[in-house]
């Protein structure tokens, strides 16, 4: 029994030494570098995926815009286009006729890459010009002189941005 005790102590010391060496400073530095490398890789992969999604959205926006720009019945319409990540397209703005509205929605729906179309277009029949006169202003006492210029106010019904231009 006396011979087994020193052998047991020596064996325990030899087996325990590699376990302690695994948690040494070099191994901790190695693990930290591995974690940093994984974090960099994950970030790069995320940014690449985000860039690809952005490029696909820009490509779809280009195709939809070209189809609407060169369509003759839509001349005089103001249409804002929003592309969503799920390939849906939102149309906002104004068109001159109900047929123009249907035409815009059909053109976008039949464009390659478009999933769904959300129609938020308004039909604008015309523009009214309303003359306005400024209210009578009572001048304050003293040397102050109030000048009120005549103004002309243009009201668009419903209030939307209207752009009129003809394509060549």
mmCIF file of C-alpha atoms in Angstrom:
data_model
loop_
_atom_site.group_PDB
_atom_site.id
_atom_site.type_symbol
_atom_site.label_atom_id
_atom_site.label_comp_id
_atom_site.label_asym_id
_atom_site.label_seq_id
_atom_site.Cartn_x
_atom_site.Cartn_y
_atom_site.Cartn_z
ATOM 1 C CA UNK A 1 0.000 0.000 0.000
ATOM 2 C CA UNK A 2 2.896 2.284 0.731
ATOM 3 C CA UNK A 3 4.186 1.829 -2.794
ATOM 4 C CA UNK A 4 0.814 2.593 -4.430
ATOM 5 C CA UNK A 5 0.358 5.937 -2.728
ATOM 6 C CA UNK A 6 3.406 7.651 -4.323
ATOM 7 C CA UNK A 7 2.509 6.144 -7.716
ATOM 8 C CA UNK A 8 -1.038 7.482 -7.390
ATOM 9 C CA UNK A 9 0.240 10.978 -6.523
ATOM 10 C CA UNK A 10 2.627 11.000 -9.497
ATOM 11 C CA UNK A 11 -0.090 9.764 -11.868
ATOM 12 C CA UNK A 12 -2.543 12.418 -10.657
ATOM 13 C CA UNK A 13 0.059 15.147 -11.094
ATOM 14 C CA UNK A 14 0.857 14.038 -14.651
ATOM 15 C CA UNK A 15 -2.783 13.785 -15.698
ATOM 16 C CA UNK A 16 -3.760 17.106 -14.100
ATOM 17 C CA UNK A 17 -0.965 19.102 -15.760
ATOM 18 C CA UNK A 18 -2.355 19.020 -19.352
ATOM 19 C CA UNK A 19 -5.787 20.025 -18.076
ATOM 20 C CA UNK A 20 -4.296 23.106 -16.439
ATOM 21 C CA UNK A 21 -2.291 23.914 -19.582
ATOM 22 C CA UNK A 22 -5.492 24.029 -21.661
ATOM 23 C CA UNK A 23 -6.645 27.126 -19.792
ATOM 24 C CA UNK A 24 -3.341 28.908 -20.245
ATOM 25 C CA UNK A 25 -3.059 32.448 -21.604
ATOM 26 C CA UNK A 26 -2.213 31.312 -25.146
ATOM 27 C CA UNK A 27 -5.310 29.159 -25.358
ATOM 28 C CA UNK A 28 -7.496 31.989 -24.063
ATOM 29 C CA UNK A 29 -6.004 34.332 -26.672
ATOM 30 C CA UNK A 30 -6.629 31.698 -29.341
ATOM 31 C CA UNK A 31 -10.278 31.340 -28.323
ATOM 32 C CA UNK A 32 -10.705 35.127 -28.302
ATOM 33 C CA UNK A 33 -9.268 35.330 -31.831
ATOM 34 C CA UNK A 34 -11.559 32.519 -32.986
ATOM 35 C CA UNK A 35 -14.586 34.355 -31.572
ATOM 36 C CA UNK A 36 -13.490 37.616 -33.193
ATOM 37 C CA UNK A 37 -13.088 35.828 -36.524
ATOM 38 C CA UNK A 38 -16.571 34.308 -36.236
ATOM 39 C CA UNK A 39 -18.054 37.719 -35.420
ATOM 40 C CA UNK A 40 -16.340 39.315 -38.424
ATOM 41 C CA UNK A 41 -17.551 36.516 -40.695
ATOM 42 C CA UNK A 42 -21.143 36.820 -39.450
ATOM 43 C CA UNK A 43 -21.085 40.593 -39.930
ATOM 44 C CA UNK A 44 -19.678 40.302 -43.459
ATOM 45 C CA UNK A 45 -22.293 37.688 -44.405
ATOM 46 C CA UNK A 46 -25.068 39.908 -43.027
ATOM 47 C CA UNK A 47 -23.847 42.972 -44.910
ATOM 48 C CA UNK A 48 -23.460 41.013 -48.162
ATOM 49 C CA UNK A 49 -27.039 39.733 -47.846
ATOM 50 C CA UNK A 50 -28.272 43.259 -47.137
ATOM 51 C CA UNK A 51 -26.396 44.579 -50.181
ATOM 52 C CA UNK A 52 -27.879 41.885 -52.418
ATOM 53 C CA UNK A 53 -31.403 42.699 -51.209
ATOM 54 C CA UNK A 54 -30.803 46.409 -51.842
ATOM 55 C CA UNK A 55 -29.507 45.701 -55.359
ATOM 56 C CA UNK A 56 -32.554 43.557 -56.148
ATOM 57 C CA UNK A 57 -34.901 46.296 -54.905
ATOM 58 C CA UNK A 58 -33.095 48.927 -57.015
ATOM 59 C CA UNK A 59 -33.298 46.679 -60.087
ATOM 60 C CA UNK A 60 -37.040 46.172 -59.579
ATOM 61 C CA UNK A 61 -37.538 49.909 -59.025
ATOM 62 C CA UNK A 62 -35.729 50.606 -62.300
ATOM 63 C CA UNK A 63 -37.898 48.150 -64.264
ATOM 64 C CA UNK A 64 -41.164 49.479 -62.804
ATOM 65 C CA UNK A 65 -40.127 53.106 -63.335
ATOM 66 C CA UNK A 66 -39.190 52.496 -66.987
ATOM 67 C CA UNK A 67 -42.539 50.830 -67.698
ATOM 68 C CA UNK A 68 -44.510 53.719 -66.201
ATOM 69 C CA UNK A 69 -42.321 56.471 -67.694
ATOM 70 C CA UNK A 70 -42.746 55.341 -71.285
ATOM 71 C CA UNK A 71 -46.479 54.647 -71.206
ATOM 72 C CA UNK A 72 -48.315 57.321 -73.190
ATOM 73 C CA UNK A 73 -51.685 57.228 -71.338
ATOM 74 C CA UNK A 74 -49.860 58.074 -68.095
ATOM 75 C CA UNK A 75 -48.351 61.350 -69.365
ATOM 76 C CA UNK A 76 -49.200 64.075 -66.877
ATOM 77 C CA UNK A 77 -49.471 61.699 -63.934
ATOM 78 C CA UNK A 78 -47.375 61.949 -60.808
ATOM 79 C CA UNK A 79 -46.656 58.513 -59.400
ATOM 80 C CA UNK A 80 -44.341 57.726 -56.511
ATOM 81 C CA UNK A 81 -43.107 54.144 -56.328
ATOM 82 C CA UNK A 82 -42.073 52.283 -53.186
ATOM 83 C CA UNK A 83 -40.482 48.835 -53.351
ATOM 84 C CA UNK A 84 -40.796 46.686 -50.228
ATOM 85 C CA UNK A 85 -38.481 43.790 -49.285
ATOM 86 C CA UNK A 86 -41.201 41.201 -50.050
ATOM 87 C CA UNK A 87 -41.274 42.377 -53.726
ATOM 88 C CA UNK A 88 -44.530 44.257 -53.263
ATOM 89 C CA UNK A 89 -44.845 47.644 -54.955
ATOM 90 C CA UNK A 90 -46.782 50.593 -53.518
ATOM 91 C CA UNK A 91 -48.072 53.193 -55.985
ATOM 92 C CA UNK A 92 -48.879 56.640 -54.578
ATOM 93 C CA UNK A 93 -49.705 59.888 -56.294
ATOM 94 C CA UNK A 94 -52.194 61.046 -58.875
ATOM 95 C CA UNK A 95 -53.334 60.074 -62.349
ATOM 96 C CA UNK A 96 -55.639 61.978 -64.686
ATOM 97 C CA UNK A 97 -58.209 59.254 -65.433
ATOM 98 C CA UNK A 98 -59.607 56.071 -63.952
ATOM 99 C CA UNK A 99 -58.302 54.193 -67.021
ATOM 100 C CA UNK A 100 -54.840 55.600 -66.338
ATOM 101 C CA UNK A 101 -55.035 54.288 -62.783
ATOM 102 C CA UNK A 102 -55.983 50.791 -63.987
ATOM 103 C CA UNK A 103 -53.267 50.939 -66.646
ATOM 104 C CA UNK A 104 -50.579 51.862 -64.091
ATOM 105 C CA UNK A 105 -51.605 49.033 -61.761
ATOM 106 C CA UNK A 106 -51.687 46.526 -64.661
ATOM 107 C CA UNK A 107 -48.267 47.599 -65.942
ATOM 108 C CA UNK A 108 -46.691 47.209 -62.515
ATOM 109 C CA UNK A 109 -48.468 43.904 -61.795
ATOM 110 C CA UNK A 110 -47.159 42.457 -65.086
ATOM 111 C CA UNK A 111 -43.555 43.520 -64.472
ATOM 112 C CA UNK A 112 -41.076 40.703 -63.854
ATOM 113 C CA UNK A 113 -40.190 40.468 -60.160
ATOM 114 C CA UNK A 114 -43.293 42.178 -58.746
ATOM 115 C CA UNK A 115 -45.140 40.109 -56.154
ATOM 116 C CA UNK A 116 -48.125 42.295 -55.287
ATOM 117 C CA UNK A 117 -49.259 45.843 -56.049
ATOM 118 C CA UNK A 118 -50.702 48.188 -53.429
ATOM 119 C CA UNK A 119 -52.768 50.860 -55.202
ATOM 120 C CA UNK A 120 -52.890 54.207 -53.396
ATOM 121 C CA UNK A 121 -53.350 56.314 -56.539
ATOM 122 C CA UNK A 122 -55.871 59.160 -56.685
ATOM 123 C CA UNK A 123 -57.704 60.284 -59.810
ATOM 124 C CA UNK A 124 -57.440 64.067 -60.201
ATOM 125 C CA UNK A 125 -59.997 65.548 -62.590
ATOM 126 C CA UNK A 126 -58.658 69.067 -62.740
ATOM 127 C CA UNK A 127 -57.098 72.010 -61.021
ATOM 128 C CA UNK A 128 -59.073 74.967 -59.705
ATOM 129 C CA UNK A 129 -57.532 78.407 -59.341
ATOM 130 C CA UNK A 130 -59.104 80.373 -56.515
ATOM 131 C CA UNK A 131 -58.416 84.079 -56.295
ATOM 132 C CA UNK A 132 -57.818 85.258 -52.774
ATOM 133 C CA UNK A 133 -57.611 88.691 -51.295
ATOM 134 C CA UNK A 134 -55.748 89.356 -48.098
ATOM 135 C CA UNK A 135 -57.702 90.294 -45.020
ATOM 136 C CA UNK A 136 -57.842 93.939 -44.026
ATOM 137 C CA UNK A 137 -55.023 94.643 -41.626
ATOM 138 C CA UNK A 138 -55.393 97.372 -39.045
ATOM 139 C CA UNK A 139 -52.029 99.146 -38.804
ATOM 140 C CA UNK A 140 -50.544 99.332 -35.338
ATOM 141 C CA UNK A 141 -50.143 102.755 -33.798
ATOM 142 C CA UNK A 142 -46.888 104.529 -34.576
ATOM 143 C CA UNK A 143 -44.635 104.818 -37.604
ATOM 144 C CA UNK A 144 -45.019 101.197 -38.751
ATOM 145 C CA UNK A 145 -46.262 100.805 -42.333
ATOM 146 C CA UNK A 146 -47.899 97.489 -43.299
ATOM 147 C CA UNK A 147 -47.747 96.413 -46.951
ATOM 148 C CA UNK A 148 -50.057 93.596 -48.077
ATOM 149 C CA UNK A 149 -49.354 92.309 -51.594
ATOM 150 C CA UNK A 150 -52.095 90.747 -53.716
ATOM 151 C CA UNK A 151 -51.561 87.023 -53.949
ATOM 152 C CA UNK A 152 -52.877 84.254 -56.132
ATOM 153 C CA UNK A 153 -53.508 80.903 -54.498
ATOM 154 C CA UNK A 154 -53.702 77.662 -56.446
ATOM 155 C CA UNK A 155 -55.688 74.852 -54.871
ATOM 156 C CA UNK A 156 -55.480 71.309 -56.199
ATOM 157 C CA UNK A 157 -58.370 69.019 -55.307
ATOM 158 C CA UNK A 158 -57.493 66.586 -53.713
ATOM 159 C CA UNK A 159 -54.217 68.072 -52.441
ATOM 160 C CA UNK A 160 -51.540 66.070 -54.274
ATOM 161 C CA UNK A 161 -48.422 66.886 -56.204
ATOM 162 C CA UNK A 162 -49.171 67.336 -59.920
ATOM 163 C CA UNK A 163 -46.426 67.155 -62.538
ATOM 164 C CA UNK A 164 -47.327 67.717 -66.186
ATOM 165 C CA UNK A 165 -44.715 66.917 -68.783
ATOM 166 C CA UNK A 166 -44.769 65.094 -72.054
ATOM 167 C CA UNK A 167 -42.297 62.380 -72.992
ATOM 168 C CA UNK A 168 -40.465 62.676 -76.320
#
